[in-house]
Short mmCIF file of C-alpha atoms and ligand atoms in Angstrom, two decimals:
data_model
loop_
_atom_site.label_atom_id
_atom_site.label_comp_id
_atom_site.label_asym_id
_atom_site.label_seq_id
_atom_site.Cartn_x
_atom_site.Cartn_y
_atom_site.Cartn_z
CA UNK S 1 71.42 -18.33 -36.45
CA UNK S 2 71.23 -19.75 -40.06
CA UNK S 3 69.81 -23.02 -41.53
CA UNK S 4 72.71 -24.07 -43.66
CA UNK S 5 74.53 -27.36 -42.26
CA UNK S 6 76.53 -30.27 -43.44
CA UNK S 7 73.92 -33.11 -42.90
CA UNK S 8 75.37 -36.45 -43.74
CA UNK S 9 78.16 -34.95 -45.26
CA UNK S 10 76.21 -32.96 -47.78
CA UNK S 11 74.86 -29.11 -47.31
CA UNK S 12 71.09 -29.13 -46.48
CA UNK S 13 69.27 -25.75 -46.10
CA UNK S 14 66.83 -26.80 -43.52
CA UNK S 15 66.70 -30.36 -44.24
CA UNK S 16 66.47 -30.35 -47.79
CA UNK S 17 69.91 -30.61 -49.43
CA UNK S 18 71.34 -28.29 -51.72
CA UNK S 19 72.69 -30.82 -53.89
CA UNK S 20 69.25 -31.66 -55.19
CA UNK S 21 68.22 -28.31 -55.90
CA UNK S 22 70.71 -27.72 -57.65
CA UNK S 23 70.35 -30.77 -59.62
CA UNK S 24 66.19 -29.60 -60.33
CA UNK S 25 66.42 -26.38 -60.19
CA UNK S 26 70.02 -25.67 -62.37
CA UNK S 27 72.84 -23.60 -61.50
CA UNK S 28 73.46 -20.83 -60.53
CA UNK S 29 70.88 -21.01 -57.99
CA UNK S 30 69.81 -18.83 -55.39
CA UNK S 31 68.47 -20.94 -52.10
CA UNK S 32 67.07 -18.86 -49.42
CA UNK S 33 65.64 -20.30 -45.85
CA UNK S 34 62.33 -19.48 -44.77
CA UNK S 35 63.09 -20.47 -41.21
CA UNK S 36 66.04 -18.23 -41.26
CA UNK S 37 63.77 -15.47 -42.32
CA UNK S 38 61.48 -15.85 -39.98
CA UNK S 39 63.51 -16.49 -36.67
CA UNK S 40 66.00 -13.35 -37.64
CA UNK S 41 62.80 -11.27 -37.85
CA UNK S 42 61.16 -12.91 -34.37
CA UNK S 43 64.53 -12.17 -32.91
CA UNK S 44 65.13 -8.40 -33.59
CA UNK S 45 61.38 -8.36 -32.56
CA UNK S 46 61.10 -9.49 -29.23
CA UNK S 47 64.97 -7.68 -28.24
CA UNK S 48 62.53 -4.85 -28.99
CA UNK S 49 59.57 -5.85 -26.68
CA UNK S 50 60.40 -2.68 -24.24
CA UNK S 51 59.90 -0.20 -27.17
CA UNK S 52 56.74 0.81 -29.04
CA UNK S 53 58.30 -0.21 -32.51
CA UNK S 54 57.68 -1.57 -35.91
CA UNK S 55 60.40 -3.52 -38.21
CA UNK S 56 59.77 -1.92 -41.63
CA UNK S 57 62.02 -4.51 -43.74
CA UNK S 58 64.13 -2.81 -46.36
CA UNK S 59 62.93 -4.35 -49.42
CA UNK S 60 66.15 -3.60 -51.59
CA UNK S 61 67.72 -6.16 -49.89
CA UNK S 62 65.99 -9.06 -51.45
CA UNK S 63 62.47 -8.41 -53.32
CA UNK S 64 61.38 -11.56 -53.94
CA UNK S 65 57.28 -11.45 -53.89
CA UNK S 66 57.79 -14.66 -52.00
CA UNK S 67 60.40 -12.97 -49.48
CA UNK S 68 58.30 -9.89 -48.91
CA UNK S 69 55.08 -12.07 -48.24
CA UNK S 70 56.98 -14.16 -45.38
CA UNK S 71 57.89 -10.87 -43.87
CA UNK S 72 54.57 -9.49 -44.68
CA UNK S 73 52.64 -12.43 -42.87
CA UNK S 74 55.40 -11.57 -39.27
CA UNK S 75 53.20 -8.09 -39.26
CA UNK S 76 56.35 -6.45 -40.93
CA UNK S 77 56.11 -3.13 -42.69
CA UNK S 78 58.59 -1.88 -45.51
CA UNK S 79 61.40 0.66 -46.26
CA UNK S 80 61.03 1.02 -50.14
CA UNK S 81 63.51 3.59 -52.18
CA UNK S 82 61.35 3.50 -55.77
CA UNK S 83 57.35 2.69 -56.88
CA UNK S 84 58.49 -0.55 -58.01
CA UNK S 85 59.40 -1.59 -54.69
CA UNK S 86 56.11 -0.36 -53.47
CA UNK S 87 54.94 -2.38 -56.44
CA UNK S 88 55.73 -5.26 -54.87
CA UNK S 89 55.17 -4.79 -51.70
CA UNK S 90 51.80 -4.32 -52.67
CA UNK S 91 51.74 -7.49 -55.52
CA UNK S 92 52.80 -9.53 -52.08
CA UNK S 93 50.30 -8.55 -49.92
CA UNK S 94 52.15 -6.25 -47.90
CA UNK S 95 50.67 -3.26 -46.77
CA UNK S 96 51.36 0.34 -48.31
CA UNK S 97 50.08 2.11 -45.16
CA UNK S 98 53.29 0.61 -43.51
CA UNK S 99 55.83 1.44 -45.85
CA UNK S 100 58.53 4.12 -45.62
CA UNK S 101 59.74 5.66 -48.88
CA UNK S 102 63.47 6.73 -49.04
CA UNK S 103 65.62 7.52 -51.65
CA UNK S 104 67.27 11.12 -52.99
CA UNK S 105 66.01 10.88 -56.26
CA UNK S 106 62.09 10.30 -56.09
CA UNK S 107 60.36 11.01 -59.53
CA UNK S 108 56.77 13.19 -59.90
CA UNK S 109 55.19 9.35 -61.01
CA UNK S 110 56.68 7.71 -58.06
CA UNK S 111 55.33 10.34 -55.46
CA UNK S 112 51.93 10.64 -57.23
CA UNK S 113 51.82 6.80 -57.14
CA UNK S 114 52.63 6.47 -53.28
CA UNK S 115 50.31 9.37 -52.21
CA UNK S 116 47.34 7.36 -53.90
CA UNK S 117 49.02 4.21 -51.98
CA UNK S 118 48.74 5.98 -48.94
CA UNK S 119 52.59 5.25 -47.34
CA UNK S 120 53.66 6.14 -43.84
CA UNK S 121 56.22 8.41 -45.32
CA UNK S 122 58.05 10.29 -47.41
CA UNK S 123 61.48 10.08 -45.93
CA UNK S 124 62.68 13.75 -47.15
CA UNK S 125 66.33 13.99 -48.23
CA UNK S 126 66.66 17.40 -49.47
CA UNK S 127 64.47 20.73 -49.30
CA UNK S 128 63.91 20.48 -53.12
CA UNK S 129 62.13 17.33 -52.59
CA UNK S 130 59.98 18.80 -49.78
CA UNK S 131 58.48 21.70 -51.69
CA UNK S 132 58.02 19.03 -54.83
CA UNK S 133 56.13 16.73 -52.14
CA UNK S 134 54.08 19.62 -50.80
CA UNK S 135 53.20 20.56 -54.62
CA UNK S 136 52.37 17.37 -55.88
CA UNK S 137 50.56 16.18 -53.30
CA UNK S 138 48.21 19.49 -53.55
CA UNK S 139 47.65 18.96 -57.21
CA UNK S 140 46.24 15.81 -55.62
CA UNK S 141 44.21 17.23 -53.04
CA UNK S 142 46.56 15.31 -50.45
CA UNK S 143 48.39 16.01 -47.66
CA UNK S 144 51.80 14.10 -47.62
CA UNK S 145 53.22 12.32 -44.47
CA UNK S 146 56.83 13.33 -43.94
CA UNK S 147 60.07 12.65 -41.69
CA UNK S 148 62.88 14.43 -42.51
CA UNK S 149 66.28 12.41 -42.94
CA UNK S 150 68.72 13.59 -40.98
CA UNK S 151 72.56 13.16 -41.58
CA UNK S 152 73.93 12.94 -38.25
CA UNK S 153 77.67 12.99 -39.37
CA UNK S 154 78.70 9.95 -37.89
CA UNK S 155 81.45 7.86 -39.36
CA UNK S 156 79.99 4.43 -40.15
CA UNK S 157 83.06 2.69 -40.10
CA UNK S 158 81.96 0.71 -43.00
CA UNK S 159 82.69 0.32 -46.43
CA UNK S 160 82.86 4.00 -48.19
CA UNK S 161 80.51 2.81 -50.95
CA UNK S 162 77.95 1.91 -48.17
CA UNK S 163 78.47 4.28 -45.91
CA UNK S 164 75.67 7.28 -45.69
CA UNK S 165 75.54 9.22 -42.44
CA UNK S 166 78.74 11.43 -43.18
CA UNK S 167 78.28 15.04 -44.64
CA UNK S 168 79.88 14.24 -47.49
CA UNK S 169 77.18 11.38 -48.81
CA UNK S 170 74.16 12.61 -50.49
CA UNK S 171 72.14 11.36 -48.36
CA UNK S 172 69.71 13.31 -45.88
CA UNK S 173 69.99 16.71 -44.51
CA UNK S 174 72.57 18.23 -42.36
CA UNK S 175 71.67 17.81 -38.80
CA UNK S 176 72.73 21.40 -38.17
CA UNK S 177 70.08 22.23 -40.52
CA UNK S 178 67.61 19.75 -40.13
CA UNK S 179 64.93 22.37 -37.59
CA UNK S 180 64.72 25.11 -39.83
CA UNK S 181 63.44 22.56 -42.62
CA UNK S 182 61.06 21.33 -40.14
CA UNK S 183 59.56 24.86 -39.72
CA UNK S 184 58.98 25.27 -43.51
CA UNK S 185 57.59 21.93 -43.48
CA UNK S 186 55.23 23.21 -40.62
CA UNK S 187 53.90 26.44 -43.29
CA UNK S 188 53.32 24.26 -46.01
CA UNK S 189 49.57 23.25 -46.10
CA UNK S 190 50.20 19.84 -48.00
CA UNK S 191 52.33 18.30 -45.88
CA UNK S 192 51.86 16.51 -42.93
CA UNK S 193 54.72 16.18 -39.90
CA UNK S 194 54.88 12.56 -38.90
CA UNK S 195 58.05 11.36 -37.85
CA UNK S 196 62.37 11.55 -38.15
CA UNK S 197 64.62 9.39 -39.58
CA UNK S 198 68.30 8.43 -39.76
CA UNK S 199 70.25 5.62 -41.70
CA UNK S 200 73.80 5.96 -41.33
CA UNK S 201 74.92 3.09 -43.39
CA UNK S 202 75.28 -0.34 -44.32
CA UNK S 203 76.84 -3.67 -42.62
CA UNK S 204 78.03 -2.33 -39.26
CA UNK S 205 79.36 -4.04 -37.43
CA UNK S 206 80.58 -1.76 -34.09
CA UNK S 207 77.67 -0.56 -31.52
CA UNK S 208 79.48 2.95 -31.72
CA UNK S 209 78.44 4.52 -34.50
CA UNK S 210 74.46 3.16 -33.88
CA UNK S 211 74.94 5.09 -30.33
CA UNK S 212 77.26 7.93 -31.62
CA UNK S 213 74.35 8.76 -33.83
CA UNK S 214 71.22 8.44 -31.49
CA UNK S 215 72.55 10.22 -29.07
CA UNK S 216 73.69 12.89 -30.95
CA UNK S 217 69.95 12.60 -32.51
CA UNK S 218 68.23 12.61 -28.97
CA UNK S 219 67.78 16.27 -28.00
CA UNK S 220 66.72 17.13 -31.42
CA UNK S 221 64.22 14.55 -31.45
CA UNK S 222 63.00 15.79 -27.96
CA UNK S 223 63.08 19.62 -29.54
CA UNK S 224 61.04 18.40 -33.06
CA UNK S 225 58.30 16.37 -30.46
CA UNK S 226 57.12 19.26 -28.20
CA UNK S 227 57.29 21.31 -31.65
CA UNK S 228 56.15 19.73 -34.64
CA UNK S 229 54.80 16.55 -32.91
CA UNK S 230 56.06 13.75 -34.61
CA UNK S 231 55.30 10.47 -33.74
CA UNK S 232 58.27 7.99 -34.74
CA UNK S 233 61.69 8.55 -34.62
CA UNK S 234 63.24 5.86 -37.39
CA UNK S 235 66.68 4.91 -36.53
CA UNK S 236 67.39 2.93 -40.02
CA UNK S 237 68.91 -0.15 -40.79
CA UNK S 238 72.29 -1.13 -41.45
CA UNK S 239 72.87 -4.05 -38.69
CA UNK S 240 75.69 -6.28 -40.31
CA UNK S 241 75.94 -9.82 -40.39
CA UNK S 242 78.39 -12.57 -40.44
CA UNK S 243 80.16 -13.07 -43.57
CA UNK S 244 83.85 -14.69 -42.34
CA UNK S 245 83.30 -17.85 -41.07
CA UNK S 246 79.51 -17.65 -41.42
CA UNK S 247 79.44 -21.88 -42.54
CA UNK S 248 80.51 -22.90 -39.09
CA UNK S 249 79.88 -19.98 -36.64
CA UNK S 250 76.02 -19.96 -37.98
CA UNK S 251 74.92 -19.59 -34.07
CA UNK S 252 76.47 -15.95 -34.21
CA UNK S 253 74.14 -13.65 -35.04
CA UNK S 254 76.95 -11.09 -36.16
CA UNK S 255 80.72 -10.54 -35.69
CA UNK S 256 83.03 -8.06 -36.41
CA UNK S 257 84.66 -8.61 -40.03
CA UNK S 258 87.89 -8.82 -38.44
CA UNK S 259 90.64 -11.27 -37.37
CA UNK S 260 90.03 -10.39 -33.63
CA UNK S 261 86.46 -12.22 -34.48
CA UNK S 262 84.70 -10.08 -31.66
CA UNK S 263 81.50 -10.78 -31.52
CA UNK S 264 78.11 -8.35 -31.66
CA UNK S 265 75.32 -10.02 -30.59
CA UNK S 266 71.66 -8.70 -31.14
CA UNK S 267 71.59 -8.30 -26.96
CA UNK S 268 74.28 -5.63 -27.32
CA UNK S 269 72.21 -3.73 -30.26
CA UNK S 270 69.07 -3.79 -28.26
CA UNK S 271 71.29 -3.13 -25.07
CA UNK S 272 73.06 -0.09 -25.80
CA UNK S 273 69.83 1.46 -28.11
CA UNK S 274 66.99 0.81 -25.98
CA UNK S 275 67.56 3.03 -23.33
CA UNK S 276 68.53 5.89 -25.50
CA UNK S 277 64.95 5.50 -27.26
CA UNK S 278 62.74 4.40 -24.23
CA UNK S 279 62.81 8.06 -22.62
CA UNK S 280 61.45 9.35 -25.97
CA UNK S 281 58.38 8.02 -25.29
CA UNK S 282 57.53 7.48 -29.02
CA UNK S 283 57.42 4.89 -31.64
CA UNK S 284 60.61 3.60 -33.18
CA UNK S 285 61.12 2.43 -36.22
CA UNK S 286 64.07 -0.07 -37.46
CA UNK S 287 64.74 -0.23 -41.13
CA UNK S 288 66.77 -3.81 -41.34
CA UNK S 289 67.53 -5.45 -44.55
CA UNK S 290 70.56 -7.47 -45.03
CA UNK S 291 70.35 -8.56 -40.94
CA UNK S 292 66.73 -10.11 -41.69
CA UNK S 293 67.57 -11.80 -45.46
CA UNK S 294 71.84 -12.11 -45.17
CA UNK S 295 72.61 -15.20 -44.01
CA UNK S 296 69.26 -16.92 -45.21
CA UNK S 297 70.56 -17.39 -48.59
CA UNK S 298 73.05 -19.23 -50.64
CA UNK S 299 73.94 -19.05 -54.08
CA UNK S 300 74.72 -22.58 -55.70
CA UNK S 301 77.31 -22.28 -58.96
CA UNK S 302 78.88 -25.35 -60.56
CA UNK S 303 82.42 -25.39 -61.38
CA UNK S 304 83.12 -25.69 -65.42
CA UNK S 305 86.73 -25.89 -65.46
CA UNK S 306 90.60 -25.91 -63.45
CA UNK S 307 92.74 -23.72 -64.58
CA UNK S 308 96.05 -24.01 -63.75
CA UNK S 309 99.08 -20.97 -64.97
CA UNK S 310 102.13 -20.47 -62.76
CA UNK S 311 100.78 -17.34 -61.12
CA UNK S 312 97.54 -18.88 -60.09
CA UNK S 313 94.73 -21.21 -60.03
CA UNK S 314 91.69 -20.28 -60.91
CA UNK S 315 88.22 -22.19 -60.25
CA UNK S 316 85.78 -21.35 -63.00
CA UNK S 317 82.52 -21.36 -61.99
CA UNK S 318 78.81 -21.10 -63.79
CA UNK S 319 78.02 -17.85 -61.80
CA UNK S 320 79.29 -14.39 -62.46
CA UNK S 321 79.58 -11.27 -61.60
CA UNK S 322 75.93 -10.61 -62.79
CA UNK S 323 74.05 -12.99 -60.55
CA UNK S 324 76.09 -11.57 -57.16
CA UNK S 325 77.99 -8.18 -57.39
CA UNK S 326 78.96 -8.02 -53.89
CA UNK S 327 82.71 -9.17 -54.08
CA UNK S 328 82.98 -6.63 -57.15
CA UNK S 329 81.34 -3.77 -56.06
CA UNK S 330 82.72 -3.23 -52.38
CA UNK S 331 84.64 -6.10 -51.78
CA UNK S 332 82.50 -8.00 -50.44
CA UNK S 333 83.48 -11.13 -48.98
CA UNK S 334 81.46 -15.07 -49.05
CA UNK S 335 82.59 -17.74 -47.85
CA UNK S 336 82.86 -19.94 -50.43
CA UNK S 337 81.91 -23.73 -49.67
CA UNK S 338 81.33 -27.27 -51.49
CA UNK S 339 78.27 -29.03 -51.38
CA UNK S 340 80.19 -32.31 -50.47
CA UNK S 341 81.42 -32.01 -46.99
CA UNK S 342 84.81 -32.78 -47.22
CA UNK S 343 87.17 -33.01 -43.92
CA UNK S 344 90.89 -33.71 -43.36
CA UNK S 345 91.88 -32.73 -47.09
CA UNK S 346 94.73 -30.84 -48.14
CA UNK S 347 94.10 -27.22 -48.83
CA UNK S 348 94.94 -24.92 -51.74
CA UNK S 349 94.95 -21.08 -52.75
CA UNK S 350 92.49 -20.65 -55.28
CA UNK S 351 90.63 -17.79 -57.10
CA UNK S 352 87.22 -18.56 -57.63
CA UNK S 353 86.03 -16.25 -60.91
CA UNK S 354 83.49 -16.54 -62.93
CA UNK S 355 82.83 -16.53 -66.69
CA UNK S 356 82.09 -12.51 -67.52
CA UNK S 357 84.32 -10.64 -69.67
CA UNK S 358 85.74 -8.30 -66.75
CA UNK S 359 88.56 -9.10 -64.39
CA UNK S 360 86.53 -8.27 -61.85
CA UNK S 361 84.44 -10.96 -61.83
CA UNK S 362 85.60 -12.94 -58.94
CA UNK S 363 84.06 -14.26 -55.76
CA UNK S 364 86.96 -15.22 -54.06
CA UNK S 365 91.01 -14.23 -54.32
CA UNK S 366 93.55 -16.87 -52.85
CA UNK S 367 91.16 -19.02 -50.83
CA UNK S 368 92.10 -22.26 -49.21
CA UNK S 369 90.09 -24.70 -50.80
CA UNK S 370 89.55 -28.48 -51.16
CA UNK S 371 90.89 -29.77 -54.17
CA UNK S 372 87.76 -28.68 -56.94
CA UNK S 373 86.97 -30.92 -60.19
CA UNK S 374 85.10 -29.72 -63.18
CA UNK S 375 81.46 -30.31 -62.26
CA UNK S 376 81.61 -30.46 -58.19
CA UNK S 377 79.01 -28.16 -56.57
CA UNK S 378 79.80 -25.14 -54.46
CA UNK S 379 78.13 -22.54 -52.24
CA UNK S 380 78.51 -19.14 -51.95
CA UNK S 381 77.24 -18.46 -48.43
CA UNK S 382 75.33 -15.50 -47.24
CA UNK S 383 74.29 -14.15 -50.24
CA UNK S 384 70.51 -13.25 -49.44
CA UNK S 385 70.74 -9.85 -49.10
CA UNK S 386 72.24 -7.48 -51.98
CA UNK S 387 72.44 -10.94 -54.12
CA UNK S 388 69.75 -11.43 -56.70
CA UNK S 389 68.20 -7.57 -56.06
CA UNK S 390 71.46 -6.48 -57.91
CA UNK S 391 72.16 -8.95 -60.30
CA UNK S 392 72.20 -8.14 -64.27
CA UNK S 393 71.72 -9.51 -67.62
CA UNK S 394 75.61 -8.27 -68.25
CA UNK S 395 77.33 -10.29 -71.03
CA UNK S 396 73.27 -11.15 -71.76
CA UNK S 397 73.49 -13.67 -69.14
CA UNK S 398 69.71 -15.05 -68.15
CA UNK S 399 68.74 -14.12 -64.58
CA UNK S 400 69.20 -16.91 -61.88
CA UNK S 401 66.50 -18.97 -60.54
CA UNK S 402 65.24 -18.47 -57.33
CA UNK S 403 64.09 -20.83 -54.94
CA UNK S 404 62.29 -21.19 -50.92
CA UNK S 405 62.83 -23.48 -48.93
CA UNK S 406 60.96 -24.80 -45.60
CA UNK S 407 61.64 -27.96 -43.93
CA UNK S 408 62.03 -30.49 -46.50
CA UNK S 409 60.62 -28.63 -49.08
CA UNK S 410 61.77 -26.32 -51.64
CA UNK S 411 59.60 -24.21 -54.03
CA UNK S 412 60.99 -22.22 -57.08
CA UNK S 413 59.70 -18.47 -56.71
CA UNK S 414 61.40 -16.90 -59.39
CA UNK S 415 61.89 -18.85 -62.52
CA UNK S 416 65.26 -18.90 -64.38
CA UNK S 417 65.02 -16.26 -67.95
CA UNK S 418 65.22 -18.11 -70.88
CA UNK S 419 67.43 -16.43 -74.16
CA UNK S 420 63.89 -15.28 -75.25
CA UNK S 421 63.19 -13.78 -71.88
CA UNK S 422 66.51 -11.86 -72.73
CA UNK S 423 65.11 -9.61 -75.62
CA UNK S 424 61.97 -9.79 -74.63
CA UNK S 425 61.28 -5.86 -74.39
CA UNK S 426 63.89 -5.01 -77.66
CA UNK S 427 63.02 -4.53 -81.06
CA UNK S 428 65.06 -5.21 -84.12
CA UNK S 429 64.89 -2.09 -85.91
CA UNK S 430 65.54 -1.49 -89.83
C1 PLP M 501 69.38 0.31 -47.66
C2 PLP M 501 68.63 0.98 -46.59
C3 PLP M 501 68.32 0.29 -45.42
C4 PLP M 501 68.75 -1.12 -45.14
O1 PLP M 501 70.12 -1.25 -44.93
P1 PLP M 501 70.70 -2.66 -44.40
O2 PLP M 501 72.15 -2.40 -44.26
O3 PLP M 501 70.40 -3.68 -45.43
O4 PLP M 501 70.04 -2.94 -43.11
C5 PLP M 501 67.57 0.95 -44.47
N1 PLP M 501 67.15 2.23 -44.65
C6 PLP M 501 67.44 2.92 -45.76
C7 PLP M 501 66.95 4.30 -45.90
C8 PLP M 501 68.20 2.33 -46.77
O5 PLP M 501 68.49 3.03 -47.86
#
């Protein structure tokens, strides 16, 4: 469920309507909805009432201070991957004693700087990075909570770029593996045993691979419980959301990306996992990002210019590339939507591009749109998640404005960068 309807023939998010921000605020404009936010989170929550669990938000989704507070204030904790994500989590009021830290590549500053925070846990993706842990945290007289990340070589059936629970991704330790690490873990004296995790990948949208992987996770959770004693088992994020179709079908929690438009509901998640990770008898963590933050946010772009040339017509639009990567990146696909609802009207095949100096800076390739003007308003729907975090100052393009919206009101939380912004931290040497 999303908060993004045609009210009176224009696109509200809530009830306040996009037009107007855009009009305040500029373009391009990201608009996320609090409400959306909020009920995803309650949602996934209560499916889980039978479980001892906590929803540690992955922040890399969207880090907006004002995003991680929301989340912060549901009794959320946090799935970081660097210190600055910790950073904010702490700047927002979140708590660090929540937070799980993932990531291959976690520098000496970044581990120093969340033993002093005092995380959950280390999520450990390789033995190097265990015997690091264990040595850093004694030069700090520490001991270090750890899970282990297991790969559980599962296919993800995602895209390959987002896919991470396959032996051949970087990503946690081979499952085959994964109890002999354990033991050293056990002989080091800086290190403390606390849980196991998994994250097979991103925007999944099949139950299979979710219950391919816990149960092939099960026994050796059992086995690492009676001998280490852990006390969470983390089964990751990676729920995908609606991106076809997401304007009208916004009572769908998620569907299949596919033609067949089979549907996934949140029941069917919590169905098919629950009983798995009830007989554990131990807490379970979910690492959600882009199911929490997807579909709660838009990003507004105004179109400069038609241009017509006997292959093609291409809408030209004031966001790039820069401000959402998605479409470029993995193919990642928005449904592209005016501001003006406008019904009955002859269709076309556009491409909508925007104005970056690669060719791959499109949002949208032969798309039936209405017919566009210079200056009309559209929306590029569910960009909340993976939208702003990954945007750029490519082609020294100023950051997009962000902006929150509840009810009928909207406040900016992350102000637009000005040119001087732009070489702020640069010096003009000679
Ligand atoms: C990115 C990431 C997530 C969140 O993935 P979503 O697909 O946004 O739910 C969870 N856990 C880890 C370890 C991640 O790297």
């Amino acid at each position: 469920m999303h908060s993004f309807h045609y009210q009176r023939g224009k696109l509200t998010c809530e009830s306040y309507p996009l037009d107007k921000a855009a009009e305040r605020y500029g373009t391009p404009l990201y608009v996320y909805s609090s409400h959306t936010i909020v009920d995803h989170y309650q949602r996934l929550d209560r499916a889980l009432h039978e479980l001892h669990h906590e929803i540690c938000y992955a922040v890399k989704a969207n880090s907006n201070l004002s995003v991680i507070r929301l989340l912060a204030d549901q009794g959320a904790g946090f799935d970081i991957v660097s210190g600055g994500e910790l950073y904010r989590v702490i700047k927002a009021g979140g708590n660090p004693t929540k937070c799980t830290y993932a990531g291959v590549g976690k520098s000496r500053e970044e581990i120093e700087y969340a033993l002093r925070c005092e995380v959950l846990s280390f999520n450990i993706e390789s033995e190097q990075e265990l015997s690091a842990i264990d040595e850093i945290a004694r030069s700090l007289n520490k001991r270090a909570p750890i899970a282990i990340r297991v790969n559980p070589d599962v296919s993800a059936s995602t895209h390959k770029y987002i896919s991470t629970g396959k032996t051949e991704n970087k990503f946690g330790i081979a499952i085959d593996r994964v109890a002999e690490v354990y033991d050293r873990a056990q002989k080091m004296s800086n290190v403390r045993i606390r849980g196991v995790q998994m994250h097979i990948g991103s925007q999944i949208t099949e139950i299979k691979p979710f219950v391919q992987a816990i149960e092939k996770m099960v026994p050796l959770v059992r086995q690492l419980k009676s001998d280490c004693g852990i006390e969470f088992f983390s089964i990751g994020g990676g729920i995908g959301i609606v991106y076809r179709g997401s304007l009208e079908s916004g009572d769908k929690i998620w569907w299949k990306e596919d033609q067949s438009r089979h549907s996934l509901t949140i029941q069917e998640y919590t169905g098919a996992t629950i009983p798995l990770l009830k007989s554990l008898s131990l807490r379970v963590l979910l690492e959600p990002g882009r199911f929490l933050v997807g579909n709660a946010g838009v990003l507004l772009t105004r179109v400069l210019y038609v241009k017509k040339t006997p292959a093609k017509t291409f809408v030209i639009v004031d966001a790039g590339m820069n401000d959402l990567i998605r479409p470029a990146l993995y193919q990642g696909y928005h449904e592209v939507v005016p501001l003006r609802e406008s019904r009955d009207q002859p269709l076309t095949k556009v491409d909508v591009v925007g104005p970056v100096c690669e060719s791959g800076d499109f949002f949208a390739m032969d798309r039936d749109l209405v017919r566009i003007e210079p200056g009309d308003l559209l929306a590029l729907m569910s960009a909340g998640a993976y939208g702003f975090t990954m945007a750029s100052n490519y082609n020294s393009r100023p950051l997009p404005a962000e902006v929150l919206v509840s009810g009928s009101e909207a406040k900016i939380v992350r102000r637009r960068q000005s040119y001087a912004d732009l070489i702020e931290h640069e010096i003009a040497e000679g």
